[in-house]
Structure formats: C-alpha cells, structure tokens
mmCIF file of N, CA and C in Angstrom:
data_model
loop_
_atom_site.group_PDB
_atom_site.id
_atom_site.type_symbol
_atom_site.label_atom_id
_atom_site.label_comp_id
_atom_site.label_asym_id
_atom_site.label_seq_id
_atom_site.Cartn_x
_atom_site.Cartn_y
_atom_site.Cartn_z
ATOM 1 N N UNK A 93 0.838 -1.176 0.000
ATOM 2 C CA UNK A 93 0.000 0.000 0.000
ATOM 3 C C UNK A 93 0.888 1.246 0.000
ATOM 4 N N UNK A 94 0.616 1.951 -1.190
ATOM 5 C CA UNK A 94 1.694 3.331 -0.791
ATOM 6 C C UNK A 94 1.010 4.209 -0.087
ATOM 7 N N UNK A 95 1.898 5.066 0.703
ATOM 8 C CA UNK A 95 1.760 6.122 1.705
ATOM 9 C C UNK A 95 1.047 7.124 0.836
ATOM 10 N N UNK A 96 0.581 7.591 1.795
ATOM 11 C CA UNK A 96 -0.646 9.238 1.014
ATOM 12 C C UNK A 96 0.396 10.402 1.384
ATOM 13 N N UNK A 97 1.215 10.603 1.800
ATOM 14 C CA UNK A 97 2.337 11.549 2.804
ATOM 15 C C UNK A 97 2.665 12.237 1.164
ATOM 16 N N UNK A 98 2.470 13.130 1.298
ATOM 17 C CA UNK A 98 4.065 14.111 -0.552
ATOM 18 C C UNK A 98 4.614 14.022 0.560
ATOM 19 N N UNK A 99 6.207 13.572 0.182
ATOM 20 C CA UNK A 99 7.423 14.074 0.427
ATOM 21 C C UNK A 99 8.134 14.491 -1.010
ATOM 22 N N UNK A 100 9.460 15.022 -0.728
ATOM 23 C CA UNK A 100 10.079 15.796 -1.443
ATOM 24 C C UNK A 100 11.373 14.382 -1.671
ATOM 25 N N UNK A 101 10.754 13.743 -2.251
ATOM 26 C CA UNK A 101 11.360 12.497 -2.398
ATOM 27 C C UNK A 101 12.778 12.228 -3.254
ATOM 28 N N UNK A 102 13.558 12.224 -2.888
ATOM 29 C CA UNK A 102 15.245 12.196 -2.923
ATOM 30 C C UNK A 102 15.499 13.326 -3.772
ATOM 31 N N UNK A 103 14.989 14.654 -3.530
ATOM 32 C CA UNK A 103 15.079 15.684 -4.316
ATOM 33 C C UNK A 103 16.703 16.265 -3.907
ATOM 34 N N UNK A 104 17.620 16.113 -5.046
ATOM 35 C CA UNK A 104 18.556 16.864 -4.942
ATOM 36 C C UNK A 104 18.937 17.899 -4.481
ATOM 37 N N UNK A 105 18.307 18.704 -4.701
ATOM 38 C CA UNK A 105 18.407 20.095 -4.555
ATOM 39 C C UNK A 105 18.567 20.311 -2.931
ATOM 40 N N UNK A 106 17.504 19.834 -2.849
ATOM 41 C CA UNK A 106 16.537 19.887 -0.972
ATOM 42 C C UNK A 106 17.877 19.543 -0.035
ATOM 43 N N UNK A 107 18.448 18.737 -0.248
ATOM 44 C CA UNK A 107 19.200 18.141 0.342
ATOM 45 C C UNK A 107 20.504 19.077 1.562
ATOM 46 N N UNK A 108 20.596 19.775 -0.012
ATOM 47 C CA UNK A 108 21.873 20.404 0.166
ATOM 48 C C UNK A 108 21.488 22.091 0.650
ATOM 49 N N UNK A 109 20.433 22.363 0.250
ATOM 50 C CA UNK A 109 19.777 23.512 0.883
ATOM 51 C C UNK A 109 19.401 23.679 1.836
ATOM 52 N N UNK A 110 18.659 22.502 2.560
ATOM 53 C CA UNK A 110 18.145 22.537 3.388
ATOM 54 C C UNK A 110 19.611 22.622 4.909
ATOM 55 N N UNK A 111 20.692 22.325 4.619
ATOM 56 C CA UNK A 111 21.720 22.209 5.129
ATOM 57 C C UNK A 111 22.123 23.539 5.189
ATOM 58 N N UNK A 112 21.919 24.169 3.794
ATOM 59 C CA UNK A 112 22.839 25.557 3.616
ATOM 60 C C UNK A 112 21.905 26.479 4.612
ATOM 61 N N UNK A 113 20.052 26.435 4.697
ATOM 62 C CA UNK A 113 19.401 27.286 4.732
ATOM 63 C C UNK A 113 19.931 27.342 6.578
ATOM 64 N N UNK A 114 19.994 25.998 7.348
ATOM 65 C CA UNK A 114 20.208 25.643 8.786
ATOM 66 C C UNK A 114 21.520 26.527 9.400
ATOM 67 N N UNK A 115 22.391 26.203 8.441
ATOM 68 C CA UNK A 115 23.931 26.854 8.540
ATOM 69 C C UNK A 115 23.871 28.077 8.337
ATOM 70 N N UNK A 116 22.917 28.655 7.753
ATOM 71 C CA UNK A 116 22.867 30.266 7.333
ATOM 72 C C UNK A 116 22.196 30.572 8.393
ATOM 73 N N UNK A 117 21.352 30.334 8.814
ATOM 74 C CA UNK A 117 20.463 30.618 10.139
ATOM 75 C C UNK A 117 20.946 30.349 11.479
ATOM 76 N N UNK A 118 22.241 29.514 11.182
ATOM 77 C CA UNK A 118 22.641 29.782 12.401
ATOM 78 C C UNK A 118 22.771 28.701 13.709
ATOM 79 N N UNK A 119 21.782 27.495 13.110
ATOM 80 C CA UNK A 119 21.759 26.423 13.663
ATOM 81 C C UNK A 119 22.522 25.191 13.862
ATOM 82 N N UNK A 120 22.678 24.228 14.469
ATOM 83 C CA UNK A 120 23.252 23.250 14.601
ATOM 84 C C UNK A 120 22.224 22.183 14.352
ATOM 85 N N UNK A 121 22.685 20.946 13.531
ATOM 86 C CA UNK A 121 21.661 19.839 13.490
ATOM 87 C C UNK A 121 21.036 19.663 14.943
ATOM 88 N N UNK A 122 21.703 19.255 15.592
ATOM 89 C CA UNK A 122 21.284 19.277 17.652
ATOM 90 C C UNK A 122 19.484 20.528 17.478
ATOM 91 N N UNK A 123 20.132 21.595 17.072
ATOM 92 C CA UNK A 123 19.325 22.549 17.443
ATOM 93 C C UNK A 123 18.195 22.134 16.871
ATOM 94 N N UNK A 124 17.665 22.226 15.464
ATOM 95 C CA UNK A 124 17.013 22.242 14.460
ATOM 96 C C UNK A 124 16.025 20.756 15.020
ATOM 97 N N UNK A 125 16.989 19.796 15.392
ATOM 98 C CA UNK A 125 16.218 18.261 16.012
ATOM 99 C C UNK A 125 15.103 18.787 17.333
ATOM 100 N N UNK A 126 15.675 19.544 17.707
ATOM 101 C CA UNK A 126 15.311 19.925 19.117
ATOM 102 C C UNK A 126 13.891 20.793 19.024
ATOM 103 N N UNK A 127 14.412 21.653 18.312
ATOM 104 C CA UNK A 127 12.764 22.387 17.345
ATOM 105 C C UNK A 127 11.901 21.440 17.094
ATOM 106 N N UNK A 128 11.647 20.595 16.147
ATOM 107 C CA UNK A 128 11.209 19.739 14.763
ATOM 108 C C UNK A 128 10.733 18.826 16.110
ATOM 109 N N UNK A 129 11.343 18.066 16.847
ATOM 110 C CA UNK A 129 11.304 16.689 18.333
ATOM 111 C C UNK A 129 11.682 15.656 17.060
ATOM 112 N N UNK A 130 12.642 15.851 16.258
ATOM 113 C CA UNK A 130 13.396 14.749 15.647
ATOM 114 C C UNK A 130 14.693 14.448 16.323
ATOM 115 N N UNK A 131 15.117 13.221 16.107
ATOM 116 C CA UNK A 131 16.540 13.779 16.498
ATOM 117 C C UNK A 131 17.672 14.273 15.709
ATOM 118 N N UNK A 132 18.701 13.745 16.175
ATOM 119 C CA UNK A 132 19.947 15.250 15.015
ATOM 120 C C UNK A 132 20.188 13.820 13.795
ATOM 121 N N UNK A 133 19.875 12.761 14.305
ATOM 122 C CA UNK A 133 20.643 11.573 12.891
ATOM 123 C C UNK A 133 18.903 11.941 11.775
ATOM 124 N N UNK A 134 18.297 12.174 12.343
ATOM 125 C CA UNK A 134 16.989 12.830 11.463
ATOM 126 C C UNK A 134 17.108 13.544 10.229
ATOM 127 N N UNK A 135 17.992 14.577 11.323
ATOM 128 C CA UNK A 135 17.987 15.841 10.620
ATOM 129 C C UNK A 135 19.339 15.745 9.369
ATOM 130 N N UNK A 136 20.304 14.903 9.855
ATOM 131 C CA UNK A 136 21.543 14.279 8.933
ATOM 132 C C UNK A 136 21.051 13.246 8.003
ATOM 133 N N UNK A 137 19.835 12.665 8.009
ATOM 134 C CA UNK A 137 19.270 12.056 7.100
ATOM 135 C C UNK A 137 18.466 12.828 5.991
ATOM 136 N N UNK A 138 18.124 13.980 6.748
ATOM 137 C CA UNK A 138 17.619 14.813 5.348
ATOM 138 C C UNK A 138 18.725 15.386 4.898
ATOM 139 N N UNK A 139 19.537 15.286 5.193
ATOM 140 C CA UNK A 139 20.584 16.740 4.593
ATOM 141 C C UNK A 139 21.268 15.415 3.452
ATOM 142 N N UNK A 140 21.395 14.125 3.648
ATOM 143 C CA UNK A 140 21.943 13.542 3.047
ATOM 144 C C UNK A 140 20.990 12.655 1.913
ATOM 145 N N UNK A 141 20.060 13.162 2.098
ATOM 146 C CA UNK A 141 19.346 12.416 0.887
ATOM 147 C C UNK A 141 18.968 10.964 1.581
ATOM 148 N N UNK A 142 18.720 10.590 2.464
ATOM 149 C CA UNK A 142 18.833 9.549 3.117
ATOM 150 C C UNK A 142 17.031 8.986 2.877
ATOM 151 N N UNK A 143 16.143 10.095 4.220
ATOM 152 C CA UNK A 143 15.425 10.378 4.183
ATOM 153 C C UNK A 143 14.844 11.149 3.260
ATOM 154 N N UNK A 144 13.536 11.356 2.737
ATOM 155 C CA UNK A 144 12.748 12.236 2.328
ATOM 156 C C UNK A 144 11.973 12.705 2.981
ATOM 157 N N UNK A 145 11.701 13.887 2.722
ATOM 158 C CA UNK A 145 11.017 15.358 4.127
ATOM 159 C C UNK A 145 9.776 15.347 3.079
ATOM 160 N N UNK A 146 8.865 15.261 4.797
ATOM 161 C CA UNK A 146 7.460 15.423 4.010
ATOM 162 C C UNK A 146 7.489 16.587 3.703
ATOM 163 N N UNK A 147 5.877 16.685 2.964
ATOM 164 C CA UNK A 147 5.651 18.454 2.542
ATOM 165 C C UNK A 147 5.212 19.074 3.301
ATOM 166 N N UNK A 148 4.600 18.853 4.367
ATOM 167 C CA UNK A 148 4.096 19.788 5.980
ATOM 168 C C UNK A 148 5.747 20.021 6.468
ATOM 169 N N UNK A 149 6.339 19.431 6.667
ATOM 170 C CA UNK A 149 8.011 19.203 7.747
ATOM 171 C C UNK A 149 8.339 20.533 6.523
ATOM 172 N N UNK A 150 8.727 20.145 5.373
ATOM 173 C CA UNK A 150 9.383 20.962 4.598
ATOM 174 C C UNK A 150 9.102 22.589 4.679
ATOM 175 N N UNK A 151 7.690 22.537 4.513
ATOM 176 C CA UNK A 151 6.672 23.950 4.525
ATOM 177 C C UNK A 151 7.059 24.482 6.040
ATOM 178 N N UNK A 152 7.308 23.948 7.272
ATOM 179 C CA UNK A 152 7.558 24.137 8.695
ATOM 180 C C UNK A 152 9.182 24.612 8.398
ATOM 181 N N UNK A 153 10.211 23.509 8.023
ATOM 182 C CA UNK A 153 11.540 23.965 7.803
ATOM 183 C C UNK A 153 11.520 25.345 7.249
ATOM 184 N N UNK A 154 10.766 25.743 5.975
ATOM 185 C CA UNK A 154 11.427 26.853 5.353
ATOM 186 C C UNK A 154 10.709 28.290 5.946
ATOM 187 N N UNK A 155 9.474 28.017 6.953
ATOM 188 C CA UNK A 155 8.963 28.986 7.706
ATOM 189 C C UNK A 155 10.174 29.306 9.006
ATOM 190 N N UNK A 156 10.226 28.437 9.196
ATOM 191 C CA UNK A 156 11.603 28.403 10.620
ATOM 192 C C UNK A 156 12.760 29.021 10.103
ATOM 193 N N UNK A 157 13.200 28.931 8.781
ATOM 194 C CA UNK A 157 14.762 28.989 8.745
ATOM 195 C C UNK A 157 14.659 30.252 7.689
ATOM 196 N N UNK A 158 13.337 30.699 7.179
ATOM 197 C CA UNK A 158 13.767 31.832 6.244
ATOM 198 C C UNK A 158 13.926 31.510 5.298
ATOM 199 N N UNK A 159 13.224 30.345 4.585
ATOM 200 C CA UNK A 159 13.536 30.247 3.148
ATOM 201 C C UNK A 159 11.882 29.906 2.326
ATOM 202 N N UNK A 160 11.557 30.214 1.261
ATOM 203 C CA UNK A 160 10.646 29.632 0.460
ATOM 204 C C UNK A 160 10.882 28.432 0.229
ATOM 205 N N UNK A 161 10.017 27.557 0.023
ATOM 206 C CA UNK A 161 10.007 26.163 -0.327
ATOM 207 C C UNK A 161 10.187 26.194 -1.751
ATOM 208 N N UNK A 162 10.116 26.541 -3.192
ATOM 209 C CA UNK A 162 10.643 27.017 -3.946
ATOM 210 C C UNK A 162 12.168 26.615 -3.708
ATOM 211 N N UNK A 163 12.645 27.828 -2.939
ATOM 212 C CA UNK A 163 14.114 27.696 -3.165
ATOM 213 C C UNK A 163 15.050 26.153 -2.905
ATOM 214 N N UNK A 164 13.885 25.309 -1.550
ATOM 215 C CA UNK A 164 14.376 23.952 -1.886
ATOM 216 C C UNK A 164 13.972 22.544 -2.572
ATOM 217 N N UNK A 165 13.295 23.094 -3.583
ATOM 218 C CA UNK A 165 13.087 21.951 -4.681
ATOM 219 C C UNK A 165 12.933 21.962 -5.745
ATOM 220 N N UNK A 166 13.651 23.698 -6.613
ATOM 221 C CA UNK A 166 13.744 24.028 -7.554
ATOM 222 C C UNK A 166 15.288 23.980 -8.136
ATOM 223 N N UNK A 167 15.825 23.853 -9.520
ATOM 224 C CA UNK A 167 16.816 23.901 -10.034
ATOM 225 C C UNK A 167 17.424 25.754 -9.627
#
C-alpha cells in the first residue's frame, strides 16, 4: 500500500539547501532536532538524501529557517 504523505522524495536540490538554509540561520543539526522533536541523525538524514522530508516538515523547515520552499526543490 503506498503512503498518502508528498514528500520531497530524494530531491537533490533539498538536500543540500536545506543544510545551507540551517547553517545560514545559524543552527546546529542538535538545534534544528530539538525544534522539529526529531533527532539530530533525522535531521543528517535529510541533509543527506537519506530520508525524504514530508511536505508539511518541509513547509515548517522553510517557515523556521527563512527560506521559500521554492528555493528547496527548484533547479
């Protein structure tokens, strides 16, 4: 049965942004886990393409960190 969840499913882009947007803002994976109640191997699973970030988590990330969602799943 597949999941009903959108995620942003092994989106390249996301990956590496979502890392840049954390680091620009100032955060530490620790921190960002601590926000979210993920933990930090969570949060190193999205940054690595590991995981895929739903589209609520994502829409929450880029409200938190200052970025449009746009900017992480567009070329």
């Amino acid at each position: 049965m597949k999941s009903t969840k959108k995620k942003l499913d092994k989106c390249e882009y996301a990956k590496r942004r979502i890392q840049g947007a954390r680091v620009a803002a100032g955060y530490t994976q620790a921190e960002l886990a601590t926000v979210f109640g993920v933990s930090p191997s969570a949060i190193s699973k999205w940054e690595n393409n590991i995981y895929a970030v739903d589209l609520g988590t994502a829409e929450k990330l880029c409200c938190f960190l200052g970025v449009d969602l746009p900017y992480l799943i567009e070329k």
